[in-house]
mmCIF file of C-alpha atoms in Angstrom:
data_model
loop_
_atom_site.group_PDB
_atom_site.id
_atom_site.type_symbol
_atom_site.label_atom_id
_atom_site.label_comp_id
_atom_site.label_asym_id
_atom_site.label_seq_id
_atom_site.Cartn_x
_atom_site.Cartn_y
_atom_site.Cartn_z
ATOM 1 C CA UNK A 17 -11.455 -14.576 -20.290
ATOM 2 C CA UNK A 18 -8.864 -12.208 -18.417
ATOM 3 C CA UNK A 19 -6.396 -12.967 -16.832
ATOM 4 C CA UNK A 20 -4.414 -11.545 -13.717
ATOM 5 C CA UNK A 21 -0.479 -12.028 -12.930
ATOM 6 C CA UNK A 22 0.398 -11.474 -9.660
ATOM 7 C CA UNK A 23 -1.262 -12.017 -6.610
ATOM 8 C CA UNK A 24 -0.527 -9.655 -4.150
ATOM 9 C CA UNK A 25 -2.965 -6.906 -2.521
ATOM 10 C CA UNK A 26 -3.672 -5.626 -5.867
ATOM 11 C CA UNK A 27 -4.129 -8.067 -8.242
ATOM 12 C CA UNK A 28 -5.967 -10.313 -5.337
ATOM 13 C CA UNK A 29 -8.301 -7.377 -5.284
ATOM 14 C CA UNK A 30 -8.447 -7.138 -8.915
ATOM 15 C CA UNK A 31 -9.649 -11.007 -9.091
ATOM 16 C CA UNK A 32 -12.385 -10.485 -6.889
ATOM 17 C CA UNK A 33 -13.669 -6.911 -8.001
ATOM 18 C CA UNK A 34 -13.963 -9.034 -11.967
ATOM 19 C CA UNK A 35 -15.037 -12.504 -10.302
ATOM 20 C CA UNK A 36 -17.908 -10.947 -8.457
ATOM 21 C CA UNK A 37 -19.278 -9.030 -11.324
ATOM 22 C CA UNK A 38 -19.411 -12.241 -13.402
ATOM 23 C CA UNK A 39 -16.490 -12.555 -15.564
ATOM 24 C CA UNK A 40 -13.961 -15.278 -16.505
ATOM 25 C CA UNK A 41 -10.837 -15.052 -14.329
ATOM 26 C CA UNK A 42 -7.802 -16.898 -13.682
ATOM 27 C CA UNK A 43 -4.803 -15.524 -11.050
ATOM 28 C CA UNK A 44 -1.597 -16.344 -11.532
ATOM 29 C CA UNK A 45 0.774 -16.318 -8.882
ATOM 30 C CA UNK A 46 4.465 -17.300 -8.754
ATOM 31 C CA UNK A 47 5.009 -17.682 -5.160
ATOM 32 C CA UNK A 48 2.823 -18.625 -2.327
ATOM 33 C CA UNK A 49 -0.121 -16.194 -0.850
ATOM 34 C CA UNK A 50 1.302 -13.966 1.823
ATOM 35 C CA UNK A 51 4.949 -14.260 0.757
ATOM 36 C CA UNK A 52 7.266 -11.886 1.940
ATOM 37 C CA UNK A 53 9.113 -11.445 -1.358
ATOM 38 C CA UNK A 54 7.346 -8.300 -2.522
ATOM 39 C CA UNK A 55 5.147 -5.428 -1.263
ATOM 40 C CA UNK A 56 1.683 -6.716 -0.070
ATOM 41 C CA UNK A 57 3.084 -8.802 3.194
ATOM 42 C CA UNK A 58 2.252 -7.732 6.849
ATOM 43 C CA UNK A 59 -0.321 -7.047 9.564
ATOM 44 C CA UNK A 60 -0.158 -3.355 9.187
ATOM 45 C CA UNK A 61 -0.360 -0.927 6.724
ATOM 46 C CA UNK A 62 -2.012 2.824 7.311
ATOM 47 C CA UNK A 63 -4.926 4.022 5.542
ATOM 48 C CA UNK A 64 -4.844 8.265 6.110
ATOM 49 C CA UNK A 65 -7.454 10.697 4.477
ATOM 50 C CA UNK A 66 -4.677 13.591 4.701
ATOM 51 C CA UNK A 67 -2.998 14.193 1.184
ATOM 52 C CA UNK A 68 -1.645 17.745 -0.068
ATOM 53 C CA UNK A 69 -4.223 17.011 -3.482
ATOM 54 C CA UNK A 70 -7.738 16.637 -3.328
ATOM 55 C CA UNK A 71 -7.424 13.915 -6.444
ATOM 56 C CA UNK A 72 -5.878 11.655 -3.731
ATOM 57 C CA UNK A 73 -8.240 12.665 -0.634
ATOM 58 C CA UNK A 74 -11.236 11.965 -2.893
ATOM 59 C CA UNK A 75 -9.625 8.742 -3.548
ATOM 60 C CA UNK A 76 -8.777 7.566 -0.396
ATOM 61 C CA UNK A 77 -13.052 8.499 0.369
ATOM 62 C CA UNK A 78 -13.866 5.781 -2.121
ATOM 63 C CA UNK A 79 -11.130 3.627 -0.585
ATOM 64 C CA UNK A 80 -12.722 3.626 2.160
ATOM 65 C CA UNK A 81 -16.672 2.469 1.137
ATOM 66 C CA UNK A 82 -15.218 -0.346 -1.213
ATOM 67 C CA UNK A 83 -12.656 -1.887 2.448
ATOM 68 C CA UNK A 84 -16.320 -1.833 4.022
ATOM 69 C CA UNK A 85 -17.896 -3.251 0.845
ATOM 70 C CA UNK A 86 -15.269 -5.745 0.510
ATOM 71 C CA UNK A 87 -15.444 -6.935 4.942
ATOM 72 C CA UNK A 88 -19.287 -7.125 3.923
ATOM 73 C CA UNK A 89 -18.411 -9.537 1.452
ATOM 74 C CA UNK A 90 -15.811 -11.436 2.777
ATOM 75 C CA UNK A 91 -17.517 -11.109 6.122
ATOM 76 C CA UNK A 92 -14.120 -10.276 7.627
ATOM 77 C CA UNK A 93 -12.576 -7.191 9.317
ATOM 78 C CA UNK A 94 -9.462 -5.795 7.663
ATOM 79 C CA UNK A 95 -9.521 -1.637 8.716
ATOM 80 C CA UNK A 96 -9.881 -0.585 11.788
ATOM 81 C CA UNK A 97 -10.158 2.893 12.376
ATOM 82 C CA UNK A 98 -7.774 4.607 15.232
ATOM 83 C CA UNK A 99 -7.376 8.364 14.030
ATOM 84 C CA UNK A 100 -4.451 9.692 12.315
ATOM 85 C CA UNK A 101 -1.412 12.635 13.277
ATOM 86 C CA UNK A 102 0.678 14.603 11.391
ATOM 87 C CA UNK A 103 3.245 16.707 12.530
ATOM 88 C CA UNK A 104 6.683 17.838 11.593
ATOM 89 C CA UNK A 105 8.226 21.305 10.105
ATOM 90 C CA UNK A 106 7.723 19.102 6.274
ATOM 91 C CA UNK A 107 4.752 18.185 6.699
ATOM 92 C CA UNK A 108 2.485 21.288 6.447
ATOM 93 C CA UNK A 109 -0.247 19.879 9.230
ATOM 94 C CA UNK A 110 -2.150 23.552 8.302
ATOM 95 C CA UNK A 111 -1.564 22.978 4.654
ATOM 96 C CA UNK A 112 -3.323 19.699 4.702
ATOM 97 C CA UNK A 113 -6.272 20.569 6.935
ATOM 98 C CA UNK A 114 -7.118 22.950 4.267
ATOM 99 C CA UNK A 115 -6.754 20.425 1.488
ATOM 100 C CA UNK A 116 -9.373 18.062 3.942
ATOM 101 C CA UNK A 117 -11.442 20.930 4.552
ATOM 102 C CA UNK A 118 -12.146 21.650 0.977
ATOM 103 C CA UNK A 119 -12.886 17.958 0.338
ATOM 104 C CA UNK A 120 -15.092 17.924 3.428
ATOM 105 C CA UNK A 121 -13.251 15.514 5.495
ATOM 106 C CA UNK A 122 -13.376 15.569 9.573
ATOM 107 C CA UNK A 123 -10.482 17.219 10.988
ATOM 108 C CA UNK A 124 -8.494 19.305 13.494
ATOM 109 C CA UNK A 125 -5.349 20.954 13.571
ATOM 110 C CA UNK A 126 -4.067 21.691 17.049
ATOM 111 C CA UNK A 127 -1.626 23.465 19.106
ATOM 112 C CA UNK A 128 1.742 21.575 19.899
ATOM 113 C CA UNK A 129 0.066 21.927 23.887
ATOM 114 C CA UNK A 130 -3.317 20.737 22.910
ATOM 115 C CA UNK A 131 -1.619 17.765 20.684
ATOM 116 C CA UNK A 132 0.080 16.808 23.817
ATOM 117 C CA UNK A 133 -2.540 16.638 26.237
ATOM 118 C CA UNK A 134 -4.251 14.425 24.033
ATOM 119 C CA UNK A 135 -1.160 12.123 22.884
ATOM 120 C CA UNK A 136 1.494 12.628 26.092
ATOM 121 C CA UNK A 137 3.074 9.729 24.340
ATOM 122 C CA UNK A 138 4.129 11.822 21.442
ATOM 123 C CA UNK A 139 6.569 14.622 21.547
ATOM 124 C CA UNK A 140 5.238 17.916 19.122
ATOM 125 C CA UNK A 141 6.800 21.079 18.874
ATOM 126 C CA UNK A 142 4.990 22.801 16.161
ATOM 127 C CA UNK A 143 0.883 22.366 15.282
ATOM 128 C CA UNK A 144 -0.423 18.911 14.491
ATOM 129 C CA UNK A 145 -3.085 17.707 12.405
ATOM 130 C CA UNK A 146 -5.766 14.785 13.225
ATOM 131 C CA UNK A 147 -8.375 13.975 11.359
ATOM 132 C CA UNK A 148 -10.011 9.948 13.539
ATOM 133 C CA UNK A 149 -10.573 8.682 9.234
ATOM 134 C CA UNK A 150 -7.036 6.965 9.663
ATOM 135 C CA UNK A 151 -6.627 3.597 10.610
ATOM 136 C CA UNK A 152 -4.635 0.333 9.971
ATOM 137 C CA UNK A 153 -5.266 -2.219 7.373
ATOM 138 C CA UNK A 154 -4.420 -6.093 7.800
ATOM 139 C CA UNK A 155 -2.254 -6.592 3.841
ATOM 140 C CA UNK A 156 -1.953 -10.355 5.151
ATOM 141 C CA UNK A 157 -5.470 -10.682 5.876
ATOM 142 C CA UNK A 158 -6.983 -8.591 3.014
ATOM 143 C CA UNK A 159 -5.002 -11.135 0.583
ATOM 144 C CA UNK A 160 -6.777 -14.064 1.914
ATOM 145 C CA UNK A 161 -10.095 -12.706 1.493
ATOM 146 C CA UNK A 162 -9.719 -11.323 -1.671
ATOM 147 C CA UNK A 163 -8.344 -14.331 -2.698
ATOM 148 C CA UNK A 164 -10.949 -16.703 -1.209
ATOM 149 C CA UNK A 165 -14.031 -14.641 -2.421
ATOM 150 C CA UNK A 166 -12.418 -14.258 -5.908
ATOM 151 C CA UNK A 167 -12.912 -18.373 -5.941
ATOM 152 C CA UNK A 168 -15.793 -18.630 -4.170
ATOM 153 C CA UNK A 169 -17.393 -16.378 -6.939
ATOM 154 C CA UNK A 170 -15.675 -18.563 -9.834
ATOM 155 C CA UNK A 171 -12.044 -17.548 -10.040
ATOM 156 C CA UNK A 172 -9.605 -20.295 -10.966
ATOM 157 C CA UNK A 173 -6.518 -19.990 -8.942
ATOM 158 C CA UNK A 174 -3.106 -21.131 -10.347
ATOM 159 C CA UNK A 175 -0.981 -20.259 -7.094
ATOM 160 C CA UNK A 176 3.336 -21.215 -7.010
ATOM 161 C CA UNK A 177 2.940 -21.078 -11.129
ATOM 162 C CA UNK A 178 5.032 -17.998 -12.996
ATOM 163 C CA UNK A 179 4.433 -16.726 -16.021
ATOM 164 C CA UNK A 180 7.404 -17.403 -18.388
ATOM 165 C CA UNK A 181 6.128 -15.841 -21.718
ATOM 166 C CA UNK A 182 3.617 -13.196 -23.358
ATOM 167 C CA UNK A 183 2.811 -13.136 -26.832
ATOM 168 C CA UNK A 184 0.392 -10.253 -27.490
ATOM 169 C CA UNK A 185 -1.757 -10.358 -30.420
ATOM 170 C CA UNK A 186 -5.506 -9.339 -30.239
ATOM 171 C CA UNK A 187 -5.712 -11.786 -27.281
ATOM 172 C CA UNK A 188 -2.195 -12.713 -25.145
ATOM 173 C CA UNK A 189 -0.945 -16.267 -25.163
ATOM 174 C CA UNK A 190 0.827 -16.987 -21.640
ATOM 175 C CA UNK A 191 3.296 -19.482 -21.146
ATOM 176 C CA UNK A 192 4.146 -20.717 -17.721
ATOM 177 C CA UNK A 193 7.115 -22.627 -16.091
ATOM 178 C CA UNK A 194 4.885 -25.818 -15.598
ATOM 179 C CA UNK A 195 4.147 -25.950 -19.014
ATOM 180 C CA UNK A 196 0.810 -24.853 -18.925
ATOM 181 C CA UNK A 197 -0.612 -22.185 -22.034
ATOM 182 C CA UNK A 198 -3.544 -19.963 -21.449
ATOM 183 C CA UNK A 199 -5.167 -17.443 -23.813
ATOM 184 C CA UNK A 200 -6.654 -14.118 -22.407
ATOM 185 C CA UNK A 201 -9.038 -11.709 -23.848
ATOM 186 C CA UNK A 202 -6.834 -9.179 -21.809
ATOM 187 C CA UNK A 203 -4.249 -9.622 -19.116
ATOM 188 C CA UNK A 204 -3.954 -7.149 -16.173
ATOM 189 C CA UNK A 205 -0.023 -7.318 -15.123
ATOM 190 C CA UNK A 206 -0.417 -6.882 -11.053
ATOM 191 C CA UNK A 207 3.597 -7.608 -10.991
ATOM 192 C CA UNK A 208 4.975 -5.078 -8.508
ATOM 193 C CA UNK A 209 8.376 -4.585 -8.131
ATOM 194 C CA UNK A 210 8.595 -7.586 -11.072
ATOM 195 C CA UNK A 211 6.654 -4.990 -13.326
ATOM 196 C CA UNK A 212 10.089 -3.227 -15.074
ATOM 197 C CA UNK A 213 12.091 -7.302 -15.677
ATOM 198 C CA UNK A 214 8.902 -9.103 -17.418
ATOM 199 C CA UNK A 215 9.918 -7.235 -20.881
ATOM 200 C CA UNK A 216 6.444 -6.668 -21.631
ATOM 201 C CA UNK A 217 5.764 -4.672 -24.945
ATOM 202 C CA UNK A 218 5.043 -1.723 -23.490
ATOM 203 C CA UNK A 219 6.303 1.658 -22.956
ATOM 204 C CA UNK A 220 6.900 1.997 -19.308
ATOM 205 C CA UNK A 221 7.508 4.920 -16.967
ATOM 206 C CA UNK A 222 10.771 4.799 -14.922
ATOM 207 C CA UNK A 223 10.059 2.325 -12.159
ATOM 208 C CA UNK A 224 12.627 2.487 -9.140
ATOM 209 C CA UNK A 225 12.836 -0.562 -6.781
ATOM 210 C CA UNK A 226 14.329 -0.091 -3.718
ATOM 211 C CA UNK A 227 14.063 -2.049 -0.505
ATOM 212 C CA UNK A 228 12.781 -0.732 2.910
ATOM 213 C CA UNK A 229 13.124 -1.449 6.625
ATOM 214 C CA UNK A 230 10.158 -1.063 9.234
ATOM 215 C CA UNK A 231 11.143 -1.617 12.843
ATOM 216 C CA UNK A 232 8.724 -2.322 15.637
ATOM 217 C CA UNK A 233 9.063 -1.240 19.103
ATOM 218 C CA UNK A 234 7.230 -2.065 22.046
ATOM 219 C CA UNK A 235 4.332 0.186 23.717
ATOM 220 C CA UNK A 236 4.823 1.060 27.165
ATOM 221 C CA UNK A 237 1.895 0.971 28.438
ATOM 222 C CA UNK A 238 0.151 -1.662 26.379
ATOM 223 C CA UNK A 239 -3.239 -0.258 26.946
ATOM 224 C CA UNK A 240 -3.012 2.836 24.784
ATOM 225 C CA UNK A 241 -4.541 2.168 21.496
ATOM 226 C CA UNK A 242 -1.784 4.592 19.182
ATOM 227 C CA UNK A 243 -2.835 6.577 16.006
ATOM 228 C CA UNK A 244 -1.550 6.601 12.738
ATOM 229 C CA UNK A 245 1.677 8.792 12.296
ATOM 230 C CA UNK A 246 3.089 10.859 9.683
ATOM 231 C CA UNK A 247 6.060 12.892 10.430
ATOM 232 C CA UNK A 248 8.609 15.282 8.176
ATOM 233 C CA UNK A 249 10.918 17.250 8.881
ATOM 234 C CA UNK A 250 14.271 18.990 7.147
ATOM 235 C CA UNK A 251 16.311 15.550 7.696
ATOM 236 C CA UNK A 252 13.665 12.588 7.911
ATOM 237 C CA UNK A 253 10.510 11.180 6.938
ATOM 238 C CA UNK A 254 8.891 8.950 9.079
ATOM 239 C CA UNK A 255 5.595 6.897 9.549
ATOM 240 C CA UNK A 256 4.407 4.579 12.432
ATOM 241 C CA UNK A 257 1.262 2.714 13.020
ATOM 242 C CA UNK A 258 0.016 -0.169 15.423
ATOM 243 C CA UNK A 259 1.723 -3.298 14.052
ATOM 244 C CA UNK A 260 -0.694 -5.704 14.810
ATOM 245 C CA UNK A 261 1.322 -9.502 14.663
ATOM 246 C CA UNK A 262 3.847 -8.070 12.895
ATOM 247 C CA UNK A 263 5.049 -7.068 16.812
ATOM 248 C CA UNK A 264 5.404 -10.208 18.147
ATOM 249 C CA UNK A 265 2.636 -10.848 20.878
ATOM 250 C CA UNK A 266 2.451 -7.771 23.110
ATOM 251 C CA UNK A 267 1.384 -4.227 21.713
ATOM 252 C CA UNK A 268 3.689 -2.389 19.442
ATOM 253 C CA UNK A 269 3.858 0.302 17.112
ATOM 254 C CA UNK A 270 5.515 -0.146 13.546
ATOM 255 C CA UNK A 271 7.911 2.799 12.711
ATOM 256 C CA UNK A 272 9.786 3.584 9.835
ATOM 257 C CA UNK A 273 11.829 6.110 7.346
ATOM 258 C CA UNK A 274 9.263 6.626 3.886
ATOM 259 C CA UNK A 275 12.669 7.429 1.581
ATOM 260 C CA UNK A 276 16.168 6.281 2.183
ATOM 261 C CA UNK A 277 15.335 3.042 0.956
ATOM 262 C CA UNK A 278 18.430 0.887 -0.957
ATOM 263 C CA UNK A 279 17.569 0.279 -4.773
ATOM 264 C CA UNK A 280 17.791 -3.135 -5.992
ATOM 265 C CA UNK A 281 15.337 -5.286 -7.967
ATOM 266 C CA UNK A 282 12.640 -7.838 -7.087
ATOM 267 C CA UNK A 283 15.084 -10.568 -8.058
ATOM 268 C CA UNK A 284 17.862 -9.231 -6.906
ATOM 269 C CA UNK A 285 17.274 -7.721 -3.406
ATOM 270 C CA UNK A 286 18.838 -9.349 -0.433
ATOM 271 C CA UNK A 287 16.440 -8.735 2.266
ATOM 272 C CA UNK A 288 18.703 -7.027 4.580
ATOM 273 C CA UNK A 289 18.226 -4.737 6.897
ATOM 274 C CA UNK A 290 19.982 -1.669 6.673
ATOM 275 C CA UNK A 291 21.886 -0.854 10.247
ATOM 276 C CA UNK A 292 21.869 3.060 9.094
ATOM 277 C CA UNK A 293 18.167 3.072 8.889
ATOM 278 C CA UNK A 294 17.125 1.015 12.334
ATOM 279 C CA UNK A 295 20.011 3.823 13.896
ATOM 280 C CA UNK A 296 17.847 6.894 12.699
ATOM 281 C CA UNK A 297 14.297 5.300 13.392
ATOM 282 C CA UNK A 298 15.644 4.305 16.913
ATOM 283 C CA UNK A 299 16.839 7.783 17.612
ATOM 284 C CA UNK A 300 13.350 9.256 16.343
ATOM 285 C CA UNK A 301 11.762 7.240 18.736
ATOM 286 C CA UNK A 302 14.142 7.462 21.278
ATOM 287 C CA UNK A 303 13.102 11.719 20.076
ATOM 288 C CA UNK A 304 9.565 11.762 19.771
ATOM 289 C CA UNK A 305 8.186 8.838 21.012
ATOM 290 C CA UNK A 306 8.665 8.134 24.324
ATOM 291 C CA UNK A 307 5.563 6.018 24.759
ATOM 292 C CA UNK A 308 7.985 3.269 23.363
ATOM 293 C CA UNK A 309 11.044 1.272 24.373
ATOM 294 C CA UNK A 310 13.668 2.340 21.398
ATOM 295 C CA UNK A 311 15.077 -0.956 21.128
ATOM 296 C CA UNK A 312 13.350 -2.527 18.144
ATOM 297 C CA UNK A 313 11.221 -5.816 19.074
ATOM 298 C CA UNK A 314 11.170 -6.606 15.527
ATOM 299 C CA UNK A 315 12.258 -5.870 11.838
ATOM 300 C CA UNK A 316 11.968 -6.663 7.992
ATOM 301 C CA UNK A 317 12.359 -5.365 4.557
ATOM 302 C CA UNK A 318 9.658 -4.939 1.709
ATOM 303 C CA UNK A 319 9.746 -3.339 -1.737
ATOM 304 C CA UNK A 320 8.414 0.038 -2.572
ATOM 305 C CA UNK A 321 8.345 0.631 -6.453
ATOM 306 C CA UNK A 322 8.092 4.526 -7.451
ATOM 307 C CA UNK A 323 6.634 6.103 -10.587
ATOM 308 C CA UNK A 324 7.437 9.526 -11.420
ATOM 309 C CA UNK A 325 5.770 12.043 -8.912
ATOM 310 C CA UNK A 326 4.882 9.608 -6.687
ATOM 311 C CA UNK A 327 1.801 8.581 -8.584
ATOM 312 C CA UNK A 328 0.379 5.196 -9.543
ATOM 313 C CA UNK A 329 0.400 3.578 -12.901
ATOM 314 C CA UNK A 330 -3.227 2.569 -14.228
ATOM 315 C CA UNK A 331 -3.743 2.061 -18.109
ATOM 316 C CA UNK A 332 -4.519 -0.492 -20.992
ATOM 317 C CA UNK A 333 -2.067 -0.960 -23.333
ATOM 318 C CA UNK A 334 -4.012 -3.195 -25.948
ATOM 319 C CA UNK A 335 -5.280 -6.505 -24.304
ATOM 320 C CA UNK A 336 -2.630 -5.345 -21.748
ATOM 321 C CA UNK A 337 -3.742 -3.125 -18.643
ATOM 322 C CA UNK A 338 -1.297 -2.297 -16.461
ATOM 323 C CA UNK A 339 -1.783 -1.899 -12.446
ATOM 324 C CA UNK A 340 1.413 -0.500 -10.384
ATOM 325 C CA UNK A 341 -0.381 1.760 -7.456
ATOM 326 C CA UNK A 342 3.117 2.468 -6.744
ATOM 327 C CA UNK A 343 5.402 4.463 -4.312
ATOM 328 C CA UNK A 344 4.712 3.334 -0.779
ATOM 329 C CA UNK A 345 1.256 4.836 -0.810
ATOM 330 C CA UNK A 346 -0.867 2.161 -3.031
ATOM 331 C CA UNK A 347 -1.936 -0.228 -0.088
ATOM 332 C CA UNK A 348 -4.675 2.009 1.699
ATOM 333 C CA UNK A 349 -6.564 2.271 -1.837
ATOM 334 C CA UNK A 350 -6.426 -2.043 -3.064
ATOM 335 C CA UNK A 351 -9.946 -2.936 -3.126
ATOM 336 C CA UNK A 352 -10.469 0.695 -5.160
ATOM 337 C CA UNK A 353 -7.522 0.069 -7.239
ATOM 338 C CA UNK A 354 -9.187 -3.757 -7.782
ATOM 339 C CA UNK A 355 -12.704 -1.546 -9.074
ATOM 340 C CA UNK A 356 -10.178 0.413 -11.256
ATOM 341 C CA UNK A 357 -8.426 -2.421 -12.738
ATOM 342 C CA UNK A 358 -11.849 -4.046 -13.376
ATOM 343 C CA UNK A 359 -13.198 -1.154 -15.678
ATOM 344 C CA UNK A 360 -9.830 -0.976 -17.698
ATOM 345 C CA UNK A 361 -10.310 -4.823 -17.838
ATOM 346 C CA UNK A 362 -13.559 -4.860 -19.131
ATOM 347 C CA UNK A 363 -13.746 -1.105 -20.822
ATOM 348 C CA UNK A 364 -16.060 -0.083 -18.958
ATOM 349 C CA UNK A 365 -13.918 3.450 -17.786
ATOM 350 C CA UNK A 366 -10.622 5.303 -19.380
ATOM 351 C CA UNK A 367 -7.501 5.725 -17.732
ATOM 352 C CA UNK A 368 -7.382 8.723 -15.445
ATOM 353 C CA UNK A 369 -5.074 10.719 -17.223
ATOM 354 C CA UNK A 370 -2.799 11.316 -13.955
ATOM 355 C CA UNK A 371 -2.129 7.590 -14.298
ATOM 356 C CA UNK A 372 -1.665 6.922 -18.080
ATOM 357 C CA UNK A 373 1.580 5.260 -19.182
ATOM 358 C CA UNK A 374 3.862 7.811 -19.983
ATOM 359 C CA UNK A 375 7.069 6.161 -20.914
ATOM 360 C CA UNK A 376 10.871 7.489 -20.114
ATOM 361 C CA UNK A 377 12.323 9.488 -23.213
#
C-alpha cells in the first residue's frame, strides 16, 4: 500500500499516475481540494518550453505528452496552448533559442520591430524570443481531475484529515488528528511549503518559503488572446499570463515579480499582499504593457518553496520518497512529476541525480 500526504497539484498527480497503474493508494489531505493555503491554487499557471538547460527543455517535452495523456483520461482540458515571449536585457532571448534549437523545439527570435508588429500590445527594446509550445495550465482544474480519476481508478481519499505522526520502520505507521492509523509500504511526502516543519527523518536540502503576490489587470481590448511572458532585466523579474477566473469575469492578464517574495512559513504566513510589490508590477505594466489598464483588477498571495539552484527535490529515502518540484517552476511539469513520483514509489526508476537529497552541512 503507499501512501501520499498532501494533495495539491503534485501529490494529486502522484495518486492518479499509481492508481491507474494498479496499485494501493490512499491521499491524505489536511485541508480542502483547491485551498488557497499553499502553492497549487489558481486558474493560471504557464507552461514554457524555453529553459537555459536542455535537462529542463527535455522535461518540459515530456510534460507536455503526459497534460495530453492525462485530458485523455480525465476527458477534460487543462493546457491550452497560446505561444510564449521572452524578452528583457536578463533574459538572454538568443541564449535560449539556442538551448531550444539544440533540443529541437519550434522557435523564433525576432527583432524588437518585428516583435512589435506582431504584439503592439507589448513594449520591446532589445530581440525577443517566441517559441507558440507555451501556454496556460488550469492548477484548480488539474486538481480536480487528478483527484477524481485517482478514485475512479481505486484511490481512497481521506480529504480535511492531517497527518500528525510518522514512525518509519521498514513500512511507516501514520497517525492522524482524527485518530485514524494507517501503515504504508512507502509514503511519498507531497507537503510543499509544509515539507521543512513535518520533522521527517530525513536529511533535507535548505528549503526557503516565502510568499508571493500576482496581480491581474484588465485587457484592453478583450479580444486579443495574450501569450505567455517572461521578462528580466538588471532590476526585475517578471512573468504574466492570461488569468483565466482568477481575473474576475472579463479578460485579463496575470502579472507578477518571480523573486522579491517575503519569507515566512506555511504556518506562519499571513497572506498579505505586499504594497512594494503591486507598486513595481503596476509600473512594469504601466512600462511595457500598455495593452492593459495598470490598476490591478485583482490580487493574492501563494507560496513558492526553493531548493538550492532552483531545482526540484525527487528521491526515496527508505519507505520515504520525497516530491518538492520546487522554486516557482514545478507546476508546468505535475502530471510528469506524478510519473516520477510513481517509479520512486514503486522502484521502478532511480533518482535523477540533479534531484537527489542533498542535505545542508
Amino acid at each position: 500500500m503507499i501512501a501520499v500526504v498532501g494533495a495539491g497539484l503534485m501529490g494529486a498527480a502522484t495518486a492518479w499516475q499509481l492508481a491507474r497503474r494498479g496499485h494501493e493508494v490512499t491521499l491524505i489531505e489536511a485541508y480542502d481540494i483547491g485551498h488557497k493555503r499553499g502553492s497549487s491554487h489558481g486558474s493560471s499557471r504557464i507552461f514554457r518550453r524555453a529553459y537555459g538547460e536542455k535537462l529542463y527543455v527535455d522535461l518540459t517535452g515530456q510534460a507536455y505528452e503526459e497534460w495530453r495523456e492525462l485530458e485523455r483520461d480525465s476527458s477534460t482540458p487543462l493546457l491550452r496552448l497560446t505561444g510564449g515571449l521572452d524578452f528583457g536585457a536578463g533574459r538572454d532571448p538568443k541564449g535560449l533559442g539556442q538551448v531550444l534549437g539544440k533540443a529541437g523545439v519550434p522557435h523564433e527570435v525576432l527583432s524588437a520591430e518585428e516583435a512589435s508588429e506582431r504584439w503592439p500590445y507589448v513594449r520591446f527594446d532589445g530581440p525577443v524570443l517566441h517559441h507558440p509550445g507555451a501556454g496556460v495550465i488550469d492548477a484548480d482544474e488539474t486538481v480536480a481531475a487528478c483527484l477524481r480519476r485517482a478514485i475512479e481508478h481505486g484511490a481512497d481519499a481521506w480529504i480535511g484529515v492531517r497527518v500528525t505522526g510518522f514512525e518509519v520502520g521498514e513500512k511507516v505507521l501514520l497517525r492522524t488528528d482524527d485518530g485514524r492509523e494507517l501503515t504504508a509500504d512507502t509514503v511519498v511526502i507531497t507537503a510543499g511549503a509544509w515539507l521543512p516543519e513535518l520533522g521527517l527523518p530525513v536529511p533535507l536540502p535548505l528549503l526557503k518559503v516565502t510568499q508571493q503576490q500576482v496581480f491581474h489587470f484588465r485587457q484592453r481590448d478583450p479580444s486579443v488572446v495574450w501569450p505567455t511572458l517572461v521578462f528580466k532585466d538588471d532590476t526585475l523579474q517578471t512573468y504574466g499570463l492570461p488569468s483565466g477566473g482568477d481575473g474576475g469575469p472579463l479578460p485579463a492578464v496575470k502579472v507578477a515579480e518571480h523573486d522579491r517574495g517575503t519569507p515566512t512559513t506555511a504556518s506562519t504566513r499571513n497572506g498579505v499582499v505586499d504594497p512594494s510589490s503591486r507598486t513595481r508590477v503596476s509600473d512594469f505594466v504601466r512600462d511595457r504593457l500598455p495593452g492593459l489598464d495598470p490598476d490591478p483588477v485583482a490580487e493574492a498571495t501563494c507560496l513558492y518553496t526553493t531548493a538550492p539552484n532552483d531545482d526540484f527535490v525527487l528521491d526515496r529515502h527508505g519507505p520515504l520518497v520525497i516530491v518538492s518540484p520546487c522554486s516557482g517552476q514545478g507546476a508546468k511539469f505535475t502530471p510528469l512529476i506524478g510519473a516520477m513520483a510513481a517509479d520512486l514509489a514503486t522502484g521502478r526508476a532511480e533518482p535523477h541525480d540533479r534531484f537527489r537529497l542533498k542535505p545542508t552541512a
